[in-house]
Amino acid sequence: MVASAFRKQGKPVVFVPLGGGVHAGHRALIRAAKRIPGSVVIASLEEAKPDSLEILREEKVDAVFSYRIEDLWPKGARTIVTIPDHGMEPARELSQAATELLTLLHIVAPSDVVIGEKDYELLVGVQRMVTDLRVPVTVHSVPTVRMPDGLAISLRNAEVAPEAREQALVLSAALTAGAHAAEGGKEAILDTCRQVLDAAGITPEYVELRSLGLEEAPAQGDGRLFVAAEIGGVRLIDNVGVPVGIGFKNVEEN
C-alpha cells in the first residue's frame, strides 16, 4: 500500500476524505494537509469524476483512492459505528459516515486525517471513535470555508437555487448575530439567533447551543452554535464557535 511505504520512510501520511465531489472547502482541507511538514497527502473520492481528479492534480495531491460503496462492503455494512443522538443531525446518517470513514482509515492506513468543521457533529464523533477504538491516527480540524457573503461552501449549499440564495444567507447571519450576543449568556445567544431567522421568515429545524463536546453549553466558556433549516427545498446546516458568557470583546482584551 502507498501509505505504508511512505510511513516506513518516516513521512506523515495525511488522509483527506472528500466524499463525492471537490469544492473550495475541500481545497482548504487539502492545503491544510499539505502544511503538515513532510506530509504525503492521499485523498479519497467515491466514484471519482474527471473534473474532481483535475482539481486534485491542481492541488498536487500525491495519491487518490477512488472507491464504490459496494467495494468497501461486498456483503453490505454488517458492523456499524454508533454516533450518539444529540438531537440535531440524524444519528443514523452520522453513524454511516463514521463507519465509512473508519473503513477508509483501515484501507488507507494514514497517520493523520483532516476533517472540516462544517460537519462539526461528525468531527466530534470521529474524534471519539478514534480515541475509544484506539485507531492509530491523529484527527485535524479545519474551520468552515465561506463565500465573501458568509455562506458556507458545501455541496448542499451549491444546490440552493439563485432565487433562494438571499434567504440561505440568513443562516450564517443568524449564527453571527448569536455569536456577537455571547456576552449576554446562553439565552441571549439563542434568542438573538432565532430573532434573525424569524425576521427573514425562516422556521428552523433546530437552533442549538452546545459545549465543544456537544454536551450542555457552559455558562461561561467555549461553545458551539448550530442551526438547520430547509431553504429553497434544500436542507442546510451551519455552525460557529461562540465565547459563551464572555463575548468577543473580552476575548480580544484578554
PDB file of C-alpha atoms in Angstrom:
ATOM      1  CA  MET A   1       0.000   0.000   0.000  1.00  0.00           C
ATOM      2  CA  VAL A   2       1.237   3.509  -0.861  1.00  0.00           C
ATOM      3  CA  ALA A   3       0.654   4.848   2.656  1.00  0.00           C
ATOM      4  CA  SER A   4       2.583   2.017   4.297  1.00  0.00           C
ATOM      5  CA  ALA A   5       5.591   2.628   2.075  1.00  0.00           C
ATOM      6  CA  PHE A   6       5.734   6.314   2.964  1.00  0.00           C
ATOM      7  CA  ARG A   7       5.146   5.688   6.661  1.00  0.00           C
ATOM      8  CA  LYS A   8       8.094   3.291   6.691  1.00  0.00           C
ATOM      9  CA  GLN A   9      10.162   6.232   5.445  1.00  0.00           C
ATOM     10  CA  GLY A  10       9.024   8.220   8.474  1.00  0.00           C
ATOM     11  CA  LYS A  11       6.783  10.557   6.478  1.00  0.00           C
ATOM     12  CA  PRO A  12       3.360  11.573   7.805  1.00  0.00           C
ATOM     13  CA  VAL A  13       0.619  10.297   5.529  1.00  0.00           C
ATOM     14  CA  VAL A  14      -2.316  12.687   5.689  1.00  0.00           C
ATOM     15  CA  PHE A  15      -5.705  11.448   4.542  1.00  0.00           C
ATOM     16  CA  VAL A  16      -8.382  13.834   3.237  1.00  0.00           C
ATOM     17  CA  PRO A  17     -11.778  12.122   2.745  1.00  0.00           C
ATOM     18  CA  LEU A  18     -13.728  14.103   0.142  1.00  0.00           C
ATOM     19  CA  GLY A  19     -16.903  12.096  -0.437  1.00  0.00           C
ATOM     20  CA  GLY A  20     -18.469  12.521  -3.865  1.00  0.00           C
ATOM     21  CA  GLY A  21     -17.009  15.780  -5.145  1.00  0.00           C
ATOM     22  CA  VAL A  22     -14.496  18.579  -4.699  1.00  0.00           C
ATOM     23  CA  HIS A  23     -15.237  22.243  -3.952  1.00  0.00           C
ATOM     24  CA  ALA A  24     -13.361  25.199  -2.439  1.00  0.00           C
ATOM     25  CA  GLY A  25     -13.908  23.902   1.076  1.00  0.00           C
ATOM     26  CA  HIS A  26     -12.216  20.645   0.110  1.00  0.00           C
ATOM     27  CA  ARG A  27      -9.319  22.579  -1.377  1.00  0.00           C
ATOM     28  CA  ALA A  28      -8.849  24.142   2.075  1.00  0.00           C
ATOM     29  CA  LEU A  29      -8.694  20.668   3.644  1.00  0.00           C
ATOM     30  CA  ILE A  30      -6.059  19.574   1.136  1.00  0.00           C
ATOM     31  CA  ARG A  31      -3.974  22.697   1.686  1.00  0.00           C
ATOM     32  CA  ALA A  32      -4.167  22.204   5.454  1.00  0.00           C
ATOM     33  CA  ALA A  33      -2.952  18.637   4.976  1.00  0.00           C
ATOM     34  CA  LYS A  34      -0.045  19.807   2.847  1.00  0.00           C
ATOM     35  CA  ARG A  35       1.047  22.229   5.585  1.00  0.00           C
ATOM     36  CA  ILE A  36       1.967  19.323   7.847  1.00  0.00           C
ATOM     37  CA  PRO A  37       5.788  19.151   7.483  1.00  0.00           C
ATOM     38  CA  GLY A  38       6.986  16.421   5.135  1.00  0.00           C
ATOM     39  CA  SER A  39       3.450  15.185   4.515  1.00  0.00           C
ATOM     40  CA  VAL A  40       2.266  12.854   1.792  1.00  0.00           C
ATOM     41  CA  VAL A  41      -1.377  13.662   1.012  1.00  0.00           C
ATOM     42  CA  ILE A  42      -3.857  10.977  -0.014  1.00  0.00           C
ATOM     43  CA  ALA A  43      -7.442  11.974  -0.884  1.00  0.00           C
ATOM     44  CA  SER A  44     -10.407   9.660  -1.312  1.00  0.00           C
ATOM     45  CA  LEU A  45     -13.314  10.103  -3.713  1.00  0.00           C
ATOM     46  CA  GLU A  46     -16.399   7.997  -4.113  1.00  0.00           C
ATOM     47  CA  GLU A  47     -16.579   7.117  -7.818  1.00  0.00           C
ATOM     48  CA  ALA A  48     -14.110   9.838  -8.800  1.00  0.00           C
ATOM     49  CA  LYS A  49     -15.096  12.028 -11.757  1.00  0.00           C
ATOM     50  CA  PRO A  50     -12.598  13.582 -14.229  1.00  0.00           C
ATOM     51  CA  ASP A  51     -13.282  17.173 -13.129  1.00  0.00           C
ATOM     52  CA  SER A  52     -12.639  16.280  -9.482  1.00  0.00           C
ATOM     53  CA  LEU A  53      -9.427  14.476 -10.383  1.00  0.00           C
ATOM     54  CA  GLU A  54      -8.267  17.532 -12.320  1.00  0.00           C
ATOM     55  CA  ILE A  55      -8.740  19.703  -9.214  1.00  0.00           C
ATOM     56  CA  LEU A  56      -6.742  17.222  -7.149  1.00  0.00           C
ATOM     57  CA  ARG A  57      -3.947  17.375  -9.733  1.00  0.00           C
ATOM     58  CA  GLU A  58      -4.001  21.164  -9.475  1.00  0.00           C
ATOM     59  CA  GLU A  59      -3.683  20.881  -5.697  1.00  0.00           C
ATOM     60  CA  LYS A  60      -0.764  18.450  -6.127  1.00  0.00           C
ATOM     61  CA  VAL A  61      -2.349  15.634  -4.133  1.00  0.00           C
ATOM     62  CA  ASP A  62       0.124  12.746  -4.003  1.00  0.00           C
ATOM     63  CA  ALA A  63      -2.390   9.913  -4.430  1.00  0.00           C
ATOM     64  CA  VAL A  64      -6.123   9.382  -4.838  1.00  0.00           C
ATOM     65  CA  PHE A  65      -8.130   6.433  -3.527  1.00  0.00           C
ATOM     66  CA  SER A  66     -11.267   6.065  -5.650  1.00  0.00           C
ATOM     67  CA  TYR A  67     -13.906   3.611  -4.472  1.00  0.00           C
ATOM     68  CA  ARG A  68     -17.502   2.478  -4.674  1.00  0.00           C
ATOM     69  CA  ILE A  69     -19.539   1.742  -1.553  1.00  0.00           C
ATOM     70  CA  GLU A  70     -20.159  -1.813  -2.731  1.00  0.00           C
ATOM     71  CA  ASP A  71     -16.397  -2.334  -2.965  1.00  0.00           C
ATOM     72  CA  LEU A  72     -15.944  -1.338   0.687  1.00  0.00           C
ATOM     73  CA  TRP A  73     -18.553  -3.833   1.888  1.00  0.00           C
ATOM     74  CA  PRO A  74     -19.289  -6.529  -0.729  1.00  0.00           C
ATOM     75  CA  LYS A  75     -21.757  -8.142   1.693  1.00  0.00           C
ATOM     76  CA  GLY A  76     -23.138  -4.867   2.970  1.00  0.00           C
ATOM     77  CA  ALA A  77     -22.185  -2.884   6.076  1.00  0.00           C
ATOM     78  CA  ARG A  78     -22.798  -5.550   8.700  1.00  0.00           C
ATOM     79  CA  THR A  79     -20.995  -3.683  11.500  1.00  0.00           C
ATOM     80  CA  ILE A  80     -21.861  -0.045  12.246  1.00  0.00           C
ATOM     81  CA  VAL A  81     -20.115   2.553  14.395  1.00  0.00           C
ATOM     82  CA  THR A  82     -22.793   4.218  16.528  1.00  0.00           C
ATOM     83  CA  ILE A  83     -22.714   8.005  16.895  1.00  0.00           C
ATOM     84  CA  PRO A  84     -24.952   9.170  19.794  1.00  0.00           C
ATOM     85  CA  ASP A  85     -28.119  11.093  19.003  1.00  0.00           C
ATOM     86  CA  HIS A  86     -27.534  14.709  20.062  1.00  0.00           C
ATOM     87  CA  GLY A  87     -30.940  15.824  18.853  1.00  0.00           C
ATOM     88  CA  MET A  88     -29.571  17.620  15.800  1.00  0.00           C
ATOM     89  CA  GLU A  89     -28.256  15.773  12.743  1.00  0.00           C
ATOM     90  CA  PRO A  90     -29.740  12.287  12.171  1.00  0.00           C
ATOM     91  CA  ALA A  91     -27.679   9.841  14.227  1.00  0.00           C
ATOM     92  CA  ARG A  92     -28.136   7.144  11.577  1.00  0.00           C
ATOM     93  CA  GLU A  93     -26.530   9.279   8.859  1.00  0.00           C
ATOM     94  CA  LEU A  94     -23.667  10.286  11.156  1.00  0.00           C
ATOM     95  CA  SER A  95     -23.114   6.647  12.107  1.00  0.00           C
ATOM     96  CA  GLN A  96     -22.999   5.608   8.441  1.00  0.00           C
ATOM     97  CA  ALA A  97     -20.497   8.370   7.658  1.00  0.00           C
ATOM     98  CA  ALA A  98     -18.295   7.419  10.628  1.00  0.00           C
ATOM     99  CA  THR A  99     -18.403   3.742   9.645  1.00  0.00           C
ATOM    100  CA  GLU A 100     -17.394   4.585   6.083  1.00  0.00           C
ATOM    101  CA  LEU A 101     -14.526   6.748   7.346  1.00  0.00           C
ATOM    102  CA  LEU A 102     -13.303   4.050   9.742  1.00  0.00           C
ATOM    103  CA  THR A 103     -13.266   1.567   6.859  1.00  0.00           C
ATOM    104  CA  LEU A 104     -11.283   4.009   4.711  1.00  0.00           C
ATOM    105  CA  LEU A 105      -8.835   4.637   7.553  1.00  0.00           C
ATOM    106  CA  HIS A 106      -8.116   0.919   7.766  1.00  0.00           C
ATOM    107  CA  ILE A 107      -7.658   0.653   3.993  1.00  0.00           C
ATOM    108  CA  VAL A 108      -5.519   3.772   3.531  1.00  0.00           C
ATOM    109  CA  ALA A 109      -3.668   3.430   6.874  1.00  0.00           C
ATOM    110  CA  PRO A 110      -2.717   7.123   7.261  1.00  0.00           C
ATOM    111  CA  SER A 111      -1.005   8.734  10.227  1.00  0.00           C
ATOM    112  CA  ASP A 112      -3.317  11.779  10.114  1.00  0.00           C
ATOM    113  CA  VAL A 113      -6.796  12.652   8.856  1.00  0.00           C
ATOM    114  CA  VAL A 114      -8.226  16.108   8.094  1.00  0.00           C
ATOM    115  CA  ILE A 115     -11.928  16.915   8.590  1.00  0.00           C
ATOM    116  CA  GLY A 116     -13.802  20.214   8.177  1.00  0.00           C
ATOM    117  CA  GLU A 117     -15.715  21.885  10.986  1.00  0.00           C
ATOM    118  CA  LYS A 118     -18.677  22.339   8.620  1.00  0.00           C
ATOM    119  CA  ASP A 119     -19.705  18.828   9.730  1.00  0.00           C
ATOM    120  CA  TYR A 120     -18.947  19.500  13.386  1.00  0.00           C
ATOM    121  CA  GLU A 121     -21.053  16.667  14.827  1.00  0.00           C
ATOM    122  CA  LEU A 122     -19.260  14.176  12.590  1.00  0.00           C
ATOM    123  CA  LEU A 123     -15.901  15.687  13.556  1.00  0.00           C
ATOM    124  CA  VAL A 124     -16.612  15.160  17.274  1.00  0.00           C
ATOM    125  CA  GLY A 125     -17.945  11.665  16.624  1.00  0.00           C
ATOM    126  CA  VAL A 126     -14.863  10.697  14.618  1.00  0.00           C
ATOM    127  CA  GLN A 127     -12.510  12.031  17.311  1.00  0.00           C
ATOM    128  CA  ARG A 128     -14.320   9.934  19.924  1.00  0.00           C
ATOM    129  CA  MET A 129     -14.290   6.908  17.629  1.00  0.00           C
ATOM    130  CA  VAL A 130     -10.557   7.230  17.056  1.00  0.00           C
ATOM    131  CA  THR A 131      -9.910   7.651  20.790  1.00  0.00           C
ATOM    132  CA  ASP A 132     -12.237   4.896  22.035  1.00  0.00           C
ATOM    133  CA  LEU A 133     -11.230   2.311  19.418  1.00  0.00           C
ATOM    134  CA  ARG A 134      -7.544   3.285  19.652  1.00  0.00           C
ATOM    135  CA  VAL A 135      -7.252   3.913  15.924  1.00  0.00           C
ATOM    136  CA  PRO A 136      -3.616   4.998  15.326  1.00  0.00           C
ATOM    137  CA  VAL A 137      -4.413   8.268  13.570  1.00  0.00           C
ATOM    138  CA  THR A 138      -4.376  11.947  14.564  1.00  0.00           C
ATOM    139  CA  VAL A 139      -7.504  13.966  13.733  1.00  0.00           C
ATOM    140  CA  HIS A 140      -7.064  17.548  12.492  1.00  0.00           C
ATOM    141  CA  SER A 141      -9.959  20.008  12.079  1.00  0.00           C
ATOM    142  CA  VAL A 142     -10.182  22.877   9.582  1.00  0.00           C
ATOM    143  CA  PRO A 143     -12.533  25.885  10.007  1.00  0.00           C
ATOM    144  CA  THR A 144     -15.521  26.173   7.676  1.00  0.00           C
ATOM    145  CA  VAL A 145     -14.688  27.924   4.404  1.00  0.00           C
ATOM    146  CA  ARG A 146     -17.187  30.643   3.498  1.00  0.00           C
ATOM    147  CA  MET A 147     -18.034  32.766   0.485  1.00  0.00           C
ATOM    148  CA  PRO A 148     -17.439  36.546   0.853  1.00  0.00           C
ATOM    149  CA  ASP A 149     -21.145  36.915   1.722  1.00  0.00           C
ATOM    150  CA  GLY A 150     -20.811  34.439   4.595  1.00  0.00           C
ATOM    151  CA  LEU A 151     -22.473  31.373   3.052  1.00  0.00           C
ATOM    152  CA  ALA A 152     -20.623  28.186   3.964  1.00  0.00           C
ATOM    153  CA  ILE A 153     -19.181  26.363   0.965  1.00  0.00           C
ATOM    154  CA  SER A 154     -20.630  22.868   0.681  1.00  0.00           C
ATOM    155  CA  LEU A 155     -22.146  20.570  -1.909  1.00  0.00           C
ATOM    156  CA  ARG A 156     -25.596  21.088  -0.385  1.00  0.00           C
ATOM    157  CA  ASN A 157     -25.357  24.872  -0.356  1.00  0.00           C
ATOM    158  CA  ALA A 158     -24.419  24.744  -4.036  1.00  0.00           C
ATOM    159  CA  GLU A 159     -27.831  23.150  -4.717  1.00  0.00           C
ATOM    160  CA  VAL A 160     -29.712  26.238  -3.484  1.00  0.00           C
ATOM    161  CA  ALA A 161     -31.498  27.977  -6.361  1.00  0.00           C
ATOM    162  CA  PRO A 162     -30.326  31.552  -7.132  1.00  0.00           C
ATOM    163  CA  GLU A 163     -33.698  32.988  -6.080  1.00  0.00           C
ATOM    164  CA  ALA A 164     -33.353  31.362  -2.621  1.00  0.00           C
ATOM    165  CA  ARG A 165     -29.737  32.334  -2.050  1.00  0.00           C
ATOM    166  CA  GLU A 166     -30.535  35.557  -0.194  1.00  0.00           C
ATOM    167  CA  GLN A 167     -32.632  33.599   2.290  1.00  0.00           C
ATOM    168  CA  ALA A 168     -29.892  30.984   2.631  1.00  0.00           C
ATOM    169  CA  LEU A 169     -27.505  33.742   3.695  1.00  0.00           C
ATOM    170  CA  VAL A 170     -29.688  34.350   6.739  1.00  0.00           C
ATOM    171  CA  LEU A 171     -28.402  31.151   8.375  1.00  0.00           C
ATOM    172  CA  SER A 172     -24.846  32.426   8.658  1.00  0.00           C
ATOM    173  CA  ALA A 173     -26.139  35.911   9.552  1.00  0.00           C
ATOM    174  CA  ALA A 174     -28.206  34.438  12.398  1.00  0.00           C
ATOM    175  CA  LEU A 175     -25.225  32.484  13.698  1.00  0.00           C
ATOM    176  CA  THR A 176     -23.034  35.576  13.546  1.00  0.00           C
ATOM    177  CA  ALA A 177     -25.629  37.652  15.396  1.00  0.00           C
ATOM    178  CA  GLY A 178     -25.988  34.957  18.040  1.00  0.00           C
ATOM    179  CA  ALA A 179     -22.236  34.745  18.481  1.00  0.00           C
ATOM    180  CA  HIS A 180     -21.968  38.512  18.936  1.00  0.00           C
ATOM    181  CA  ALA A 181     -24.573  38.287  21.703  1.00  0.00           C
ATOM    182  CA  ALA A 182     -22.353  35.792  23.532  1.00  0.00           C
ATOM    183  CA  GLU A 183     -21.526  38.124  26.414  1.00  0.00           C
ATOM    184  CA  GLY A 184     -25.185  38.005  27.431  1.00  0.00           C
ATOM    185  CA  GLY A 185     -25.068  34.244  28.023  1.00  0.00           C
ATOM    186  CA  LYS A 186     -26.842  31.211  26.640  1.00  0.00           C
ATOM    187  CA  GLU A 187     -30.392  32.567  26.342  1.00  0.00           C
ATOM    188  CA  ALA A 188     -29.218  35.804  24.711  1.00  0.00           C
ATOM    189  CA  ILE A 189     -27.300  33.815  22.103  1.00  0.00           C
ATOM    190  CA  LEU A 190     -30.238  31.565  21.242  1.00  0.00           C
ATOM    191  CA  ASP A 191     -32.835  34.361  21.318  1.00  0.00           C
ATOM    192  CA  THR A 192     -30.766  36.582  19.024  1.00  0.00           C
ATOM    193  CA  CYS A 193     -30.193  33.767  16.517  1.00  0.00           C
ATOM    194  CA  ARG A 194     -33.891  32.879  16.453  1.00  0.00           C
ATOM    195  CA  GLN A 195     -34.952  36.521  16.067  1.00  0.00           C
ATOM    196  CA  VAL A 196     -32.827  36.929  12.934  1.00  0.00           C
ATOM    197  CA  LEU A 197     -34.293  33.739  11.440  1.00  0.00           C
ATOM    198  CA  ASP A 198     -37.831  34.767  12.334  1.00  0.00           C
ATOM    199  CA  ALA A 199     -37.392  38.215  10.782  1.00  0.00           C
ATOM    200  CA  ALA A 200     -36.473  36.500   7.496  1.00  0.00           C
ATOM    201  CA  GLY A 201     -39.451  34.176   7.680  1.00  0.00           C
ATOM    202  CA  ILE A 202     -37.336  31.089   8.315  1.00  0.00           C
ATOM    203  CA  THR A 203     -38.635  28.365  10.617  1.00  0.00           C
ATOM    204  CA  PRO A 204     -35.534  26.429  11.712  1.00  0.00           C
ATOM    205  CA  GLU A 205     -35.465  22.692  12.178  1.00  0.00           C
ATOM    206  CA  TYR A 206     -33.303  23.403  15.195  1.00  0.00           C
ATOM    207  CA  VAL A 207     -31.210  26.098  16.855  1.00  0.00           C
ATOM    208  CA  GLU A 208     -28.908  24.601  19.480  1.00  0.00           C
ATOM    209  CA  LEU A 209     -26.067  25.821  21.677  1.00  0.00           C
ATOM    210  CA  ARG A 210     -23.706  23.123  22.955  1.00  0.00           C
ATOM    211  CA  SER A 211     -20.294  22.659  24.513  1.00  0.00           C
ATOM    212  CA  LEU A 212     -17.398  21.850  22.206  1.00  0.00           C
ATOM    213  CA  GLY A 213     -18.021  18.187  23.039  1.00  0.00           C
ATOM    214  CA  LEU A 214     -21.745  18.557  22.180  1.00  0.00           C
ATOM    215  CA  GLU A 215     -22.879  18.349  25.794  1.00  0.00           C
ATOM    216  CA  GLU A 216     -24.814  21.097  27.636  1.00  0.00           C
ATOM    217  CA  ALA A 217     -23.371  24.507  26.842  1.00  0.00           C
ATOM    218  CA  PRO A 218     -21.243  26.066  29.592  1.00  0.00           C
ATOM    219  CA  ALA A 219     -22.459  29.134  31.449  1.00  0.00           C
ATOM    220  CA  GLN A 220     -19.102  30.631  30.575  1.00  0.00           C
ATOM    221  CA  GLY A 221     -16.540  29.349  28.120  1.00  0.00           C
ATOM    222  CA  ASP A 222     -16.246  27.961  24.591  1.00  0.00           C
ATOM    223  CA  GLY A 223     -19.415  26.709  22.975  1.00  0.00           C
ATOM    224  CA  ARG A 224     -20.785  25.877  19.539  1.00  0.00           C
ATOM    225  CA  LEU A 225     -23.953  27.291  17.988  1.00  0.00           C
ATOM    226  CA  PHE A 226     -25.814  25.140  15.454  1.00  0.00           C
ATOM    227  CA  VAL A 227     -28.701  25.784  13.057  1.00  0.00           C
ATOM    228  CA  ALA A 228     -30.555  23.774  10.416  1.00  0.00           C
ATOM    229  CA  ALA A 229     -33.395  24.821   8.101  1.00  0.00           C
ATOM    230  CA  GLU A 230     -34.923  23.902   4.757  1.00  0.00           C
ATOM    231  CA  ILE A 231     -34.455  26.719   2.250  1.00  0.00           C
ATOM    232  CA  GLY A 232     -35.452  26.520  -1.389  1.00  0.00           C
ATOM    233  CA  GLY A 233     -36.172  22.819  -0.973  1.00  0.00           C
ATOM    234  CA  VAL A 234     -32.650  22.104   0.320  1.00  0.00           C
ATOM    235  CA  ARG A 235     -31.884  21.188   3.922  1.00  0.00           C
ATOM    236  CA  LEU A 236     -28.982  23.386   5.073  1.00  0.00           C
ATOM    237  CA  ILE A 237     -26.864  23.201   8.227  1.00  0.00           C
ATOM    238  CA  ASP A 238     -24.245  25.525   9.681  1.00  0.00           C
ATOM    239  CA  ASN A 239     -22.418  26.203  12.941  1.00  0.00           C
ATOM    240  CA  VAL A 240     -19.989  28.622  14.595  1.00  0.00           C
ATOM    241  CA  GLY A 241     -17.915  28.806  17.752  1.00  0.00           C
ATOM    242  CA  VAL A 242     -19.099  31.207  20.485  1.00  0.00           C
ATOM    243  CA  PRO A 243     -17.425  32.505  23.689  1.00  0.00           C
ATOM    244  CA  VAL A 244     -20.460  31.947  25.961  1.00  0.00           C
ATOM    245  CA  GLY A 245     -20.807  34.497  28.749  1.00  0.00           C
ATOM    246  CA  ILE A 246     -17.583  36.177  27.688  1.00  0.00           C
ATOM    247  CA  GLY A 247     -18.109  37.821  24.322  1.00  0.00           C
ATOM    248  CA  PHE A 248     -15.582  38.606  21.625  1.00  0.00           C
ATOM    249  CA  LYS A 249     -14.721  41.988  23.110  1.00  0.00           C
ATOM    250  CA  ASN A 250     -13.499  40.403  26.335  1.00  0.00           C
ATOM    251  CA  VAL A 251     -11.655  37.675  24.432  1.00  0.00           C
ATOM    252  CA  GLU A 252      -9.756  40.319  22.458  1.00  0.00           C
ATOM    253  CA  GLU A 253      -8.968  42.298  25.606  1.00  0.00           C
ATOM    254  CA  ASN A 254      -7.554  39.223  27.306  1.00  0.00           C
TER     255      ASN A 254
END
